[in-house]
């Protein structure tokens, strides 16, 4: 096992110490970083939403249940992928969690191979979500550099308006529009209009 796990972080939330220890031993043996919590409340107060991670949670716990934990994460708009551990008779509850976006559920006693496969799928999803978040944050940072007038010009460029039309729309000269276009291209690090559209449309799709 490497000294620095490269596969990502797995949060385990279960009020059964034996289950937590078992999962930690299994997943650390597969080179995952594992963080265990005995309650949903302690997890919510300490988890890092900026981390590439996934969550394995028991559906029935003392205090806040797995269902309530999922609702709290949804309220926070957390993209954290979730799999629930269920006991006998909890399948209807597990189906409810999947309708709310959980990736899957596993019944006790669970199979090692099934769990590891699920964790890898969740972390693949987490990496993709993290990458999209980083790209969106980068676009937002670039667009924030524009002045109000430059943002107005960009909006019209994206809408397919010509320089003369933009000048008429905004009551400015064509030369001023051209100057704004040049500034926009420079501030957004865009070499072509296609680059410009990718940045602007990417931001609007996110919104």
XYZ file of C-alpha atoms in Angstrom:
207
model
C 0.000 0.000 0.000
C 1.379 3.403 -0.945
C 2.085 5.970 1.741
C -0.077 8.551 -0.032
C -3.392 7.100 -1.233
C -4.161 8.314 -4.734
C -7.657 6.975 -5.246
C -9.636 9.556 -3.261
C -11.396 9.822 0.075
C -14.218 7.582 1.275
C -16.381 8.914 4.104
C -18.007 6.200 6.205
C -20.945 7.181 8.436
C -22.304 4.387 10.625
C -23.200 4.214 14.318
C -21.920 0.614 14.481
C -18.222 0.656 15.397
C -17.673 -2.855 14.042
C -19.019 -1.845 10.626
C -16.846 1.304 10.572
C -13.733 -0.671 11.475
C -14.501 -3.356 8.890
C -15.019 -0.843 6.088
C -11.936 1.140 7.060
C -9.770 -1.976 7.059
C -11.152 -3.141 3.712
C -10.909 0.196 1.880
C -7.541 1.273 3.251
C -6.264 -2.097 2.062
C -7.399 -1.046 -1.434
C -5.435 2.237 -1.183
C -8.342 4.572 -0.400
C -8.210 7.275 2.221
C -10.976 6.554 4.737
C -12.587 8.923 7.250
C -15.095 7.398 9.667
C -17.884 9.103 11.612
C -20.216 7.608 14.214
C -23.097 9.959 13.368
C -24.493 12.007 10.499
C -24.245 15.119 12.676
C -20.492 14.737 13.250
C -19.941 14.063 9.549
C -21.848 17.185 8.461
C -19.852 19.368 10.833
C -16.491 18.132 9.568
C -16.600 17.013 5.948
C -14.762 19.095 3.330
C -16.986 19.794 0.275
C -13.886 20.707 -1.781
C -12.470 17.202 -1.486
C -12.770 14.562 -4.211
C -14.694 12.043 -2.141
C -17.697 9.768 -1.795
C -19.935 8.685 1.071
C -21.004 5.302 2.425
C -23.724 5.751 5.048
C -25.975 3.478 7.033
C -29.609 4.166 6.260
C -30.733 3.603 9.888
C -28.773 5.343 12.644
C -29.416 6.806 16.070
C -30.018 10.532 15.750
C -30.095 11.742 12.163
C -30.901 8.927 9.730
C -29.231 8.297 6.394
C -32.317 9.692 4.643
C -32.111 12.914 6.650
C -28.382 13.136 5.969
C -29.062 12.870 2.238
C -31.645 15.658 2.508
C -29.113 17.905 4.271
C -26.551 17.288 1.531
C -29.161 18.069 -1.136
C -29.991 21.327 0.669
C -26.293 22.232 0.475
C -26.269 21.309 -3.240
C -23.435 18.913 -2.485
C -22.346 16.781 -5.465
C -20.995 14.117 -3.076
C -21.838 10.649 -4.499
C -23.642 8.486 -1.918
C -24.208 4.754 -1.399
C -26.314 3.502 1.494
C -25.840 0.391 3.612
C -29.196 -1.232 4.317
C -30.378 -3.968 6.608
C -33.115 -6.490 5.965
C -36.396 -4.763 5.167
C -34.850 -1.397 4.306
C -35.031 -1.795 0.529
C -38.098 0.505 0.081
C -36.214 3.227 1.984
C -33.142 2.625 -0.173
C -35.209 3.001 -3.333
C -36.363 6.387 -2.011
C -32.740 7.484 -1.578
C -31.966 6.495 -5.176
C -34.876 8.576 -6.443
C -33.206 11.498 -4.656
C -29.889 10.843 -6.363
C -28.073 8.148 -4.362
C -25.948 6.013 -6.680
C -26.924 2.673 -5.178
C -27.461 0.702 -1.979
C -25.925 -2.463 -0.625
C -27.547 -4.913 1.751
C -25.839 -6.349 4.827
C -23.891 -8.553 4.755
C -22.303 -6.986 1.676
C -19.802 -8.510 -0.717
C -16.311 -7.006 -0.738
C -16.023 -6.911 -4.534
C -19.434 -5.248 -4.878
C -18.536 -2.537 -2.386
C -15.143 -1.749 -3.932
C -16.706 -1.577 -7.398
C -19.315 0.879 -6.112
C -16.674 3.032 -4.430
C -14.690 3.258 -7.658
C -17.800 4.269 -9.613
C -18.613 6.924 -7.020
C -15.094 8.360 -7.087
C -15.147 8.462 -10.896
C -18.318 10.537 -10.615
C -16.765 12.711 -7.897
C -13.689 13.430 -10.039
C -15.890 14.449 -12.977
C -18.008 16.724 -10.771
C -14.890 18.279 -9.245
C -13.399 18.893 -12.692
C -16.612 20.564 -13.903
C -16.713 22.686 -10.744
C -13.098 23.803 -11.284
C -13.789 24.685 -14.926
C -16.886 26.666 -13.939
C -14.980 28.504 -11.196
C -12.232 29.358 -13.681
C -14.775 30.709 -16.188
C -16.521 32.731 -13.499
C -13.188 34.250 -12.422
C -12.413 35.285 -16.002
C -15.879 36.765 -16.602
C -15.652 38.708 -13.344
C -12.783 40.691 -14.882
C -15.125 42.288 -17.437
C -16.615 45.729 -16.902
C -20.391 46.111 -17.056
C -20.145 47.514 -20.592
C -17.839 44.709 -21.731
C -20.302 42.161 -20.316
C -23.084 43.828 -22.322
C -20.992 43.639 -25.492
C -20.118 39.992 -24.819
C -23.774 39.120 -24.315
C -24.543 40.509 -27.766
C -21.560 38.816 -29.412
C -22.865 35.507 -28.059
C -26.322 36.348 -29.436
C -24.737 36.696 -32.890
C -25.078 40.489 -33.177
C -22.741 42.296 -35.560
C -20.547 45.212 -34.435
C -22.888 47.766 -36.020
C -25.910 46.180 -34.347
C -24.142 46.128 -30.988
C -23.196 49.787 -31.430
C -26.852 50.671 -32.168
C -28.066 48.562 -29.223
C -25.791 50.286 -26.752
C -25.691 53.757 -28.296
C -21.911 53.715 -28.828
C -19.650 53.903 -31.878
C -18.487 50.909 -33.871
C -14.887 51.769 -32.921
C -15.841 51.616 -29.254
C -17.428 48.203 -29.812
C -14.240 47.009 -31.514
C -12.173 48.283 -28.576
C -14.436 46.468 -26.141
C -14.177 43.278 -28.199
C -10.385 43.457 -28.099
C -10.432 43.985 -24.327
C -12.843 41.086 -23.852
C -10.663 38.735 -25.921
C -7.606 39.719 -23.893
C -9.280 39.442 -20.475
C -10.795 36.048 -21.254
C -7.563 34.703 -22.794
C -9.494 33.935 -25.988
C -7.638 33.761 -29.309
C -10.726 33.280 -31.466
C -14.439 34.043 -31.339
C -14.973 30.283 -30.927
C -12.867 30.380 -27.736
C -14.934 33.314 -26.555
C -18.202 31.465 -27.147
C -16.970 28.364 -25.292
C -16.188 30.440 -22.218
C -19.404 32.476 -22.302
C -21.719 29.592 -23.183
C -20.068 27.318 -20.632
C -20.858 29.860 -17.938
C -24.459 30.290 -19.041
C -25.008 26.516 -19.234
C -23.761 26.229 -15.645
C -26.203 28.892 -14.534
